[in-house]
Amino acid sequence: MEMNIEFYREEPQETVRKIIRDARQHMGYTQAYVAECIQMSTRQYVKYENGKLPIGEISFQQGVNLCELLHIEVYELIAPISQILGATSA
C-alpha cells in the first residue's frame, strides 16, 4: 500500500489560526493563560494564533499540550479532515 504524503501537509494557516482562537475563546481562556500553560511566552503564542508564525514551528510537546488544553485533536492542526478520510479509504 502506498503512503499518501499529502496527508502530512499542514492546514492552511488561516484555518489553524481560527481553530486555535475559537477553541481558546470557547474555553474562556486568555492568550496569556494558554501561553503559560504550554510554557511559551504570550508574545510568541499570539504570533501563532494570529498566523504570523506557522503552527509547524511549535514544539511537539507544546502542540500536544495546546491540544489537550483546548480540547482539540492534533490532526486538526496538521491535516485537513478531507485528507485524513481520503488516506484511510485508499
PDB file of N, CA and C in Angstrom:
ATOM      1  N   MET A   1       0.840  -1.175   0.000  1.00  0.00           N
ATOM      2  CA  MET A   1       0.000   0.000   0.000  1.00  0.00           C
ATOM      3  C   MET A   1       0.888   1.243   0.000  1.00  0.00           C
ATOM      4  N   GLU A   2       0.583   2.183  -0.870  1.00  0.00           N
ATOM      5  CA  GLU A   2       1.347   3.406  -0.974  1.00  0.00           C
ATOM      6  C   GLU A   2       0.939   4.399   0.098  1.00  0.00           C
ATOM      7  N   MET A   3       1.914   5.106   0.641  1.00  0.00           N
ATOM      8  CA  MET A   3       1.629   6.107   1.669  1.00  0.00           C
ATOM      9  C   MET A   3       1.324   7.442   1.002  1.00  0.00           C
ATOM     10  N   ASN A   4       0.276   8.092   1.424  1.00  0.00           N
ATOM     11  CA  ASN A   4      -0.116   9.380   0.873  1.00  0.00           C
ATOM     12  C   ASN A   4       0.643  10.486   1.600  1.00  0.00           C
ATOM     13  N   ILE A   5       1.663  11.034   0.953  1.00  0.00           N
ATOM     14  CA  ILE A   5       2.492  12.069   1.551  1.00  0.00           C
ATOM     15  C   ILE A   5       1.668  13.326   1.834  1.00  0.00           C
ATOM     16  N   GLU A   6       0.667  13.596   1.010  1.00  0.00           N
ATOM     17  CA  GLU A   6      -0.170  14.773   1.189  1.00  0.00           C
ATOM     18  C   GLU A   6      -0.839  14.798   2.556  1.00  0.00           C
ATOM     19  N   PHE A   7      -1.019  13.654   3.162  1.00  0.00           N
ATOM     20  CA  PHE A   7      -1.652  13.554   4.480  1.00  0.00           C
ATOM     21  C   PHE A   7      -0.926  14.402   5.514  1.00  0.00           C
ATOM     22  N   TYR A   8       0.358  14.584   5.344  1.00  0.00           N
ATOM     23  CA  TYR A   8       1.163  15.270   6.346  1.00  0.00           C
ATOM     24  C   TYR A   8       1.327  16.766   6.093  1.00  0.00           C
ATOM     25  N   ARG A   9       0.674  17.276   5.080  1.00  0.00           N
ATOM     26  CA  ARG A   9       0.727  18.720   4.827  1.00  0.00           C
ATOM     27  C   ARG A   9      -0.007  19.478   5.913  1.00  0.00           C
ATOM     28  N   GLU A  10       0.468  20.655   6.232  1.00  0.00           N
ATOM     29  CA  GLU A  10      -0.215  21.479   7.235  1.00  0.00           C
ATOM     30  C   GLU A  10      -1.489  22.062   6.663  1.00  0.00           C
ATOM     31  N   GLU A  11      -2.425  22.312   7.550  1.00  0.00           N
ATOM     32  CA  GLU A  11      -3.637  23.046   7.209  1.00  0.00           C
ATOM     33  C   GLU A  11      -3.224  24.431   6.746  1.00  0.00           C
ATOM     34  N   PRO A  12      -4.034  25.070   5.911  1.00  0.00           N
ATOM     35  CA  PRO A  12      -3.749  26.473   5.612  1.00  0.00           C
ATOM     36  C   PRO A  12      -3.692  27.277   6.913  1.00  0.00           C
ATOM     37  N   GLN A  13      -2.784  28.215   6.975  1.00  0.00           N
ATOM     38  CA  GLN A  13      -2.531  28.963   8.200  1.00  0.00           C
ATOM     39  C   GLN A  13      -3.793  29.614   8.764  1.00  0.00           C
ATOM     40  N   GLU A  14      -4.655  30.114   7.914  1.00  0.00           N
ATOM     41  CA  GLU A  14      -5.883  30.769   8.383  1.00  0.00           C
ATOM     42  C   GLU A  14      -6.771  29.789   9.130  1.00  0.00           C
ATOM     43  N   THR A  15      -6.867  28.567   8.648  1.00  0.00           N
ATOM     44  CA  THR A  15      -7.698  27.557   9.290  1.00  0.00           C
ATOM     45  C   THR A  15      -7.154  27.199  10.664  1.00  0.00           C
ATOM     46  N   VAL A  16      -5.860  26.993  10.768  1.00  0.00           N
ATOM     47  CA  VAL A  16      -5.230  26.660  12.048  1.00  0.00           C
ATOM     48  C   VAL A  16      -5.421  27.802  13.036  1.00  0.00           C
ATOM     49  N   ARG A  17      -5.211  29.011  12.582  1.00  0.00           N
ATOM     50  CA  ARG A  17      -5.378  30.187  13.424  1.00  0.00           C
ATOM     51  C   ARG A  17      -6.792  30.256  13.982  1.00  0.00           C
ATOM     52  N   LYS A  18      -7.760  30.004  13.122  1.00  0.00           N
ATOM     53  CA  LYS A  18      -9.167  30.055  13.536  1.00  0.00           C
ATOM     54  C   LYS A  18      -9.502  28.936  14.523  1.00  0.00           C
ATOM     55  N   ILE A  19      -8.996  27.751  14.292  1.00  0.00           N
ATOM     56  CA  ILE A  19      -9.245  26.622  15.197  1.00  0.00           C
ATOM     57  C   ILE A  19      -8.734  26.948  16.597  1.00  0.00           C
ATOM     58  N   ILE A  20      -7.503  27.430  16.664  1.00  0.00           N
ATOM     59  CA  ILE A  20      -6.887  27.733  17.960  1.00  0.00           C
ATOM     60  C   ILE A  20      -7.635  28.876  18.662  1.00  0.00           C
ATOM     61  N   ARG A  21      -7.882  29.949  17.934  1.00  0.00           N
ATOM     62  CA  ARG A  21      -8.561  31.109  18.533  1.00  0.00           C
ATOM     63  C   ARG A  21      -9.965  30.758  19.012  1.00  0.00           C
ATOM     64  N   ASP A  22     -10.735  30.078  18.153  1.00  0.00           N
ATOM     65  CA  ASP A  22     -12.107  29.727  18.516  1.00  0.00           C
ATOM     66  C   ASP A  22     -12.158  28.795  19.723  1.00  0.00           C
ATOM     67  N   ALA A  23     -11.251  27.822  19.757  1.00  0.00           N
ATOM     68  CA  ALA A  23     -11.221  26.880  20.882  1.00  0.00           C
ATOM     69  C   ALA A  23     -10.846  27.599  22.175  1.00  0.00           C
ATOM     70  N   ARG A  24      -9.868  28.490  22.098  1.00  0.00           N
ATOM     71  CA  ARG A  24      -9.447  29.242  23.287  1.00  0.00           C
ATOM     72  C   ARG A  24     -10.596  30.111  23.803  1.00  0.00           C
ATOM     73  N   GLN A  25     -11.254  30.802  22.900  1.00  0.00           N
ATOM     74  CA  GLN A  25     -12.362  31.666  23.310  1.00  0.00           C
ATOM     75  C   GLN A  25     -13.517  30.844  23.872  1.00  0.00           C
ATOM     76  N   HIS A  26     -13.784  29.692  23.281  1.00  0.00           N
ATOM     77  CA  HIS A  26     -14.852  28.815  23.771  1.00  0.00           C
ATOM     78  C   HIS A  26     -14.580  28.363  25.208  1.00  0.00           C
ATOM     79  N   MET A  27     -13.313  28.106  25.502  1.00  0.00           N
ATOM     80  CA  MET A  27     -12.932  27.672  26.841  1.00  0.00           C
ATOM     81  C   MET A  27     -12.882  28.846  27.826  1.00  0.00           C
ATOM     82  N   GLY A  28     -12.907  30.066  27.308  1.00  0.00           N
ATOM     83  CA  GLY A  28     -12.856  31.249  28.171  1.00  0.00           C
ATOM     84  C   GLY A  28     -11.455  31.582  28.656  1.00  0.00           C
ATOM     85  N   TYR A  29     -10.446  31.115  27.934  1.00  0.00           N
ATOM     86  CA  TYR A  29      -9.059  31.351  28.331  1.00  0.00           C
ATOM     87  C   TYR A  29      -8.507  32.597  27.652  1.00  0.00           C
ATOM     88  N   THR A  30      -7.602  33.278  28.335  1.00  0.00           N
ATOM     89  CA  THR A  30      -6.886  34.388  27.723  1.00  0.00           C
ATOM     90  C   THR A  30      -5.683  33.824  26.971  1.00  0.00           C
ATOM     91  N   GLN A  31      -5.151  34.627  26.070  1.00  0.00           N
ATOM     92  CA  GLN A  31      -3.943  34.211  25.359  1.00  0.00           C
ATOM     93  C   GLN A  31      -2.792  34.012  26.338  1.00  0.00           C
ATOM     94  N   ALA A  32      -2.712  34.862  27.337  1.00  0.00           N
ATOM     95  CA  ALA A  32      -1.641  34.752  28.333  1.00  0.00           C
ATOM     96  C   ALA A  32      -1.749  33.445  29.116  1.00  0.00           C
ATOM     97  N   TYR A  33      -2.978  33.045  29.453  1.00  0.00           N
ATOM     98  CA  TYR A  33      -3.175  31.800  30.201  1.00  0.00           C
ATOM     99  C   TYR A  33      -2.752  30.593  29.365  1.00  0.00           C
ATOM    100  N   VAL A  34      -3.159  30.574  28.111  1.00  0.00           N
ATOM    101  CA  VAL A  34      -2.789  29.454  27.231  1.00  0.00           C
ATOM    102  C   VAL A  34      -1.274  29.397  27.079  1.00  0.00           C
ATOM    103  N   ALA A  35      -0.665  30.545  26.844  1.00  0.00           N
ATOM    104  CA  ALA A  35       0.789  30.588  26.683  1.00  0.00           C
ATOM    105  C   ALA A  35       1.495  30.044  27.917  1.00  0.00           C
ATOM    106  N   GLU A  36       1.035  30.448  29.081  1.00  0.00           N
ATOM    107  CA  GLU A  36       1.639  29.966  30.323  1.00  0.00           C
ATOM    108  C   GLU A  36       1.478  28.453  30.461  1.00  0.00           C
ATOM    109  N   CYS A  37       0.312  27.951  30.143  1.00  0.00           N
ATOM    110  CA  CYS A  37       0.043  26.517  30.281  1.00  0.00           C
ATOM    111  C   CYS A  37       0.898  25.662  29.351  1.00  0.00           C
ATOM    112  N   ILE A  38       1.231  26.197  28.185  1.00  0.00           N
ATOM    113  CA  ILE A  38       2.029  25.406  27.246  1.00  0.00           C
ATOM    114  C   ILE A  38       3.507  25.818  27.276  1.00  0.00           C
ATOM    115  N   GLN A  39       3.862  26.607  28.287  1.00  0.00           N
ATOM    116  CA  GLN A  39       5.243  27.032  28.520  1.00  0.00           C
ATOM    117  C   GLN A  39       5.841  27.769  27.324  1.00  0.00           C
ATOM    118  N   MET A  40       5.158  28.858  26.990  1.00  0.00           N
ATOM    119  CA  MET A  40       5.558  29.691  25.868  1.00  0.00           C
ATOM    120  C   MET A  40       5.292  31.136  26.282  1.00  0.00           C
ATOM    121  N   SER A  41       6.035  32.062  25.722  1.00  0.00           N
ATOM    122  CA  SER A  41       5.758  33.468  26.022  1.00  0.00           C
ATOM    123  C   SER A  41       4.423  33.859  25.385  1.00  0.00           C
ATOM    124  N   THR A  42       3.754  34.797  26.013  1.00  0.00           N
ATOM    125  CA  THR A  42       2.482  35.277  25.466  1.00  0.00           C
ATOM    126  C   THR A  42       2.706  35.861  24.077  1.00  0.00           C
ATOM    127  N   ARG A  43       3.764  36.587  23.919  1.00  0.00           N
ATOM    128  CA  ARG A  43       4.070  37.212  22.620  1.00  0.00           C
ATOM    129  C   ARG A  43       4.191  36.157  21.522  1.00  0.00           C
ATOM    130  N   GLN A  44       4.884  35.066  21.809  1.00  0.00           N
ATOM    131  CA  GLN A  44       5.059  34.015  20.808  1.00  0.00           C
ATOM    132  C   GLN A  44       3.720  33.335  20.524  1.00  0.00           C
ATOM    133  N   TYR A  45       2.952  33.026  21.567  1.00  0.00           N
ATOM    134  CA  TYR A  45       1.655  32.379  21.361  1.00  0.00           C
ATOM    135  C   TYR A  45       0.743  33.241  20.490  1.00  0.00           C
ATOM    136  N   VAL A  46       0.723  34.532  20.754  1.00  0.00           N
ATOM    137  CA  VAL A  46      -0.114  35.446  19.973  1.00  0.00           C
ATOM    138  C   VAL A  46       0.268  35.381  18.493  1.00  0.00           C
ATOM    139  N   LYS A  47       1.556  35.238  18.213  1.00  0.00           N
ATOM    140  CA  LYS A  47       2.004  35.133  16.820  1.00  0.00           C
ATOM    141  C   LYS A  47       1.455  33.872  16.161  1.00  0.00           C
ATOM    142  N   TYR A  48       1.402  32.767  16.887  1.00  0.00           N
ATOM    143  CA  TYR A  48       0.812  31.545  16.327  1.00  0.00           C
ATOM    144  C   TYR A  48      -0.682  31.745  16.084  1.00  0.00           C
ATOM    145  N   GLU A  49      -1.353  32.312  17.067  1.00  0.00           N
ATOM    146  CA  GLU A  49      -2.801  32.486  16.955  1.00  0.00           C
ATOM    147  C   GLU A  49      -3.169  33.494  15.870  1.00  0.00           C
ATOM    148  N   ASN A  50      -2.318  34.470  15.627  1.00  0.00           N
ATOM    149  CA  ASN A  50      -2.581  35.470  14.603  1.00  0.00           C
ATOM    150  C   ASN A  50      -2.076  35.053  13.227  1.00  0.00           C
ATOM    151  N   GLY A  51      -1.447  33.880  13.156  1.00  0.00           N
ATOM    152  CA  GLY A  51      -0.958  33.390  11.870  1.00  0.00           C
ATOM    153  C   GLY A  51       0.355  34.001  11.429  1.00  0.00           C
ATOM    154  N   LYS A  52       1.036  34.700  12.324  1.00  0.00           N
ATOM    155  CA  LYS A  52       2.326  35.305  11.980  1.00  0.00           C
ATOM    156  C   LYS A  52       3.462  34.277  12.028  1.00  0.00           C
ATOM    157  N   LEU A  53       3.253  33.197  12.784  1.00  0.00           N
ATOM    158  CA  LEU A  53       4.176  32.063  12.807  1.00  0.00           C
ATOM    159  C   LEU A  53       3.395  30.815  12.429  1.00  0.00           C
ATOM    160  N   PRO A  54       3.967  29.962  11.577  1.00  0.00           N
ATOM    161  CA  PRO A  54       3.270  28.725  11.212  1.00  0.00           C
ATOM    162  C   PRO A  54       3.258  27.741  12.384  1.00  0.00           C
ATOM    163  N   ILE A  55       2.144  27.067  12.564  1.00  0.00           N
ATOM    164  CA  ILE A  55       1.991  26.131  13.681  1.00  0.00           C
ATOM    165  C   ILE A  55       3.027  25.009  13.603  1.00  0.00           C
ATOM    166  N   GLY A  56       3.560  24.761  12.441  1.00  0.00           N
ATOM    167  CA  GLY A  56       4.591  23.732  12.281  1.00  0.00           C
ATOM    168  C   GLY A  56       5.875  24.043  13.027  1.00  0.00           C
ATOM    169  N   GLU A  57       6.041  25.275  13.463  1.00  0.00           N
ATOM    170  CA  GLU A  57       7.237  25.659  14.209  1.00  0.00           C
ATOM    171  C   GLU A  57       7.099  25.452  15.709  1.00  0.00           C
ATOM    172  N   ILE A  58       5.913  25.116  16.165  1.00  0.00           N
ATOM    173  CA  ILE A  58       5.696  24.867  17.589  1.00  0.00           C
ATOM    174  C   ILE A  58       6.334  23.524  17.951  1.00  0.00           C
ATOM    175  N   SER A  59       6.843  23.392  19.150  1.00  0.00           N
ATOM    176  CA  SER A  59       7.449  22.116  19.540  1.00  0.00           C
ATOM    177  C   SER A  59       6.364  21.050  19.658  1.00  0.00           C
ATOM    178  N   PHE A  60       6.751  19.808  19.503  1.00  0.00           N
ATOM    179  CA  PHE A  60       5.792  18.708  19.582  1.00  0.00           C
ATOM    180  C   PHE A  60       5.052  18.733  20.919  1.00  0.00           C
ATOM    181  N   GLN A  61       5.801  18.867  22.008  1.00  0.00           N
ATOM    182  CA  GLN A  61       5.183  18.841  23.335  1.00  0.00           C
ATOM    183  C   GLN A  61       4.238  20.018  23.531  1.00  0.00           C
ATOM    184  N   GLN A  62       4.643  21.185  23.064  1.00  0.00           N
ATOM    185  CA  GLN A  62       3.755  22.344  23.182  1.00  0.00           C
ATOM    186  C   GLN A  62       2.481  22.135  22.365  1.00  0.00           C
ATOM    187  N   GLY A  63       2.616  21.521  21.197  1.00  0.00           N
ATOM    188  CA  GLY A  63       1.446  21.232  20.367  1.00  0.00           C
ATOM    189  C   GLY A  63       0.494  20.263  21.049  1.00  0.00           C
ATOM    190  N   VAL A  64       1.044  19.224  21.651  1.00  0.00           N
ATOM    191  CA  VAL A  64       0.218  18.252  22.383  1.00  0.00           C
ATOM    192  C   VAL A  64      -0.459  18.933  23.565  1.00  0.00           C
ATOM    193  N   ASN A  65       0.301  19.733  24.308  1.00  0.00           N
ATOM    194  CA  ASN A  65      -0.268  20.439  25.462  1.00  0.00           C
ATOM    195  C   ASN A  65      -1.364  21.410  25.028  1.00  0.00           C
ATOM    196  N   LEU A  66      -1.148  22.100  23.920  1.00  0.00           N
ATOM    197  CA  LEU A  66      -2.141  23.024  23.399  1.00  0.00           C
ATOM    198  C   LEU A  66      -3.435  22.290  23.053  1.00  0.00           C
ATOM    199  N   CYS A  67      -3.299  21.165  22.380  1.00  0.00           N
ATOM    200  CA  CYS A  67      -4.481  20.379  22.005  1.00  0.00           C
ATOM    201  C   CYS A  67      -5.227  19.867  23.229  1.00  0.00           C
ATOM    202  N   GLU A  68      -4.505  19.388  24.212  1.00  0.00           N
ATOM    203  CA  GLU A  68      -5.153  18.906  25.435  1.00  0.00           C
ATOM    204  C   GLU A  68      -5.864  20.040  26.162  1.00  0.00           C
ATOM    205  N   LEU A  69      -5.204  21.180  26.272  1.00  0.00           N
ATOM    206  CA  LEU A  69      -5.773  22.322  26.975  1.00  0.00           C
ATOM    207  C   LEU A  69      -7.041  22.834  26.298  1.00  0.00           C
ATOM    208  N   LEU A  70      -7.014  22.893  24.959  1.00  0.00           N
ATOM    209  CA  LEU A  70      -8.137  23.456  24.214  1.00  0.00           C
ATOM    210  C   LEU A  70      -9.150  22.406  23.754  1.00  0.00           C
ATOM    211  N   HIS A  71      -8.892  21.161  24.109  1.00  0.00           N
ATOM    212  CA  HIS A  71      -9.790  20.063  23.741  1.00  0.00           C
ATOM    213  C   HIS A  71      -9.989  19.968  22.229  1.00  0.00           C
ATOM    214  N   ILE A  72      -8.869  20.004  21.524  1.00  0.00           N
ATOM    215  CA  ILE A  72      -8.895  19.802  20.080  1.00  0.00           C
ATOM    216  C   ILE A  72      -7.988  18.635  19.742  1.00  0.00           C
ATOM    217  N   GLU A  73      -8.202  18.053  18.598  1.00  0.00           N
ATOM    218  CA  GLU A  73      -7.407  16.906  18.166  1.00  0.00           C
ATOM    219  C   GLU A  73      -6.159  17.383  17.426  1.00  0.00           C
ATOM    220  N   VAL A  74      -5.062  16.674  17.609  1.00  0.00           N
ATOM    221  CA  VAL A  74      -3.806  17.041  16.961  1.00  0.00           C
ATOM    222  C   VAL A  74      -3.981  17.111  15.449  1.00  0.00           C
ATOM    223  N   TYR A  75      -4.744  16.183  14.882  1.00  0.00           N
ATOM    224  CA  TYR A  75      -4.893  16.162  13.429  1.00  0.00           C
ATOM    225  C   TYR A  75      -5.534  17.453  12.906  1.00  0.00           C
ATOM    226  N   GLU A  76      -6.284  18.159  13.736  1.00  0.00           N
ATOM    227  CA  GLU A  76      -6.898  19.407  13.286  1.00  0.00           C
ATOM    228  C   GLU A  76      -5.845  20.471  12.975  1.00  0.00           C
ATOM    229  N   LEU A  77      -4.671  20.313  13.534  1.00  0.00           N
ATOM    230  CA  LEU A  77      -3.607  21.282  13.307  1.00  0.00           C
ATOM    231  C   LEU A  77      -2.641  20.847  12.215  1.00  0.00           C
ATOM    232  N   ILE A  78      -2.695  19.574  11.798  1.00  0.00           N
ATOM    233  CA  ILE A  78      -1.696  19.112  10.835  1.00  0.00           C
ATOM    234  C   ILE A  78      -2.247  18.634   9.510  1.00  0.00           C
ATOM    235  N   ALA A  79      -3.509  18.264   9.438  1.00  0.00           N
ATOM    236  CA  ALA A  79      -4.035  17.763   8.167  1.00  0.00           C
ATOM    237  C   ALA A  79      -5.530  18.012   8.074  1.00  0.00           C
ATOM    238  N   PRO A  80      -5.981  18.470   6.917  1.00  0.00           N
ATOM    239  CA  PRO A  80      -7.416  18.653   6.731  1.00  0.00           C
ATOM    240  C   PRO A  80      -8.149  17.322   6.843  1.00  0.00           C
ATOM    241  N   ILE A  81      -9.328  17.326   7.413  1.00  0.00           N
ATOM    242  CA  ILE A  81     -10.106  16.100   7.597  1.00  0.00           C
ATOM    243  C   ILE A  81     -10.364  15.398   6.267  1.00  0.00           C
ATOM    244  N   SER A  82     -10.524  16.147   5.195  1.00  0.00           N
ATOM    245  CA  SER A  82     -10.752  15.532   3.889  1.00  0.00           C
ATOM    246  C   SER A  82      -9.568  14.668   3.469  1.00  0.00           C
ATOM    247  N   GLN A  83      -8.360  15.106   3.820  1.00  0.00           N
ATOM    248  CA  GLN A  83      -7.173  14.314   3.501  1.00  0.00           C
ATOM    249  C   GLN A  83      -7.106  13.073   4.386  1.00  0.00           C
ATOM    250  N   ILE A  84      -7.500  13.205   5.631  1.00  0.00           N
ATOM    251  CA  ILE A  84      -7.470  12.058   6.528  1.00  0.00           C
ATOM    252  C   ILE A  84      -8.441  10.992   6.030  1.00  0.00           C
ATOM    253  N   LEU A  85      -9.634  11.408   5.690  1.00  0.00           N
ATOM    254  CA  LEU A  85     -10.634  10.459   5.192  1.00  0.00           C
ATOM    255  C   LEU A  85     -10.202   9.848   3.871  1.00  0.00           C
ATOM    256  N   GLY A  86      -9.597  10.655   3.013  1.00  0.00           N
ATOM    257  CA  GLY A  86      -9.108  10.144   1.740  1.00  0.00           C
ATOM    258  C   GLY A  86      -7.975   9.143   1.912  1.00  0.00           C
ATOM    259  N   ALA A  87      -7.123   9.359   2.903  1.00  0.00           N
ATOM    260  CA  ALA A  87      -5.997   8.457   3.139  1.00  0.00           C
ATOM    261  C   ALA A  87      -6.461   7.119   3.681  1.00  0.00           C
ATOM    262  N   THR A  88      -7.529   7.102   4.473  1.00  0.00           N
ATOM    263  CA  THR A  88      -7.988   5.839   5.051  1.00  0.00           C
ATOM    264  C   THR A  88      -8.831   5.036   4.081  1.00  0.00           C
ATOM    265  N   SER A  89      -9.399   5.689   3.056  1.00  0.00           N
ATOM    266  CA  SER A  89     -10.240   4.957   2.123  1.00  0.00           C
ATOM    267  C   SER A  89      -9.466   4.440   0.920  1.00  0.00           C
ATOM    268  N   ALA A  90      -8.209   4.842   0.792  1.00  0.00           N
ATOM    269  CA  ALA A  90      -7.397   4.435  -0.365  1.00  0.00           C
ATOM    270  C   ALA A  90      -6.886   3.027  -0.230  1.00  0.00           C
TER     271      ALA A  90
END
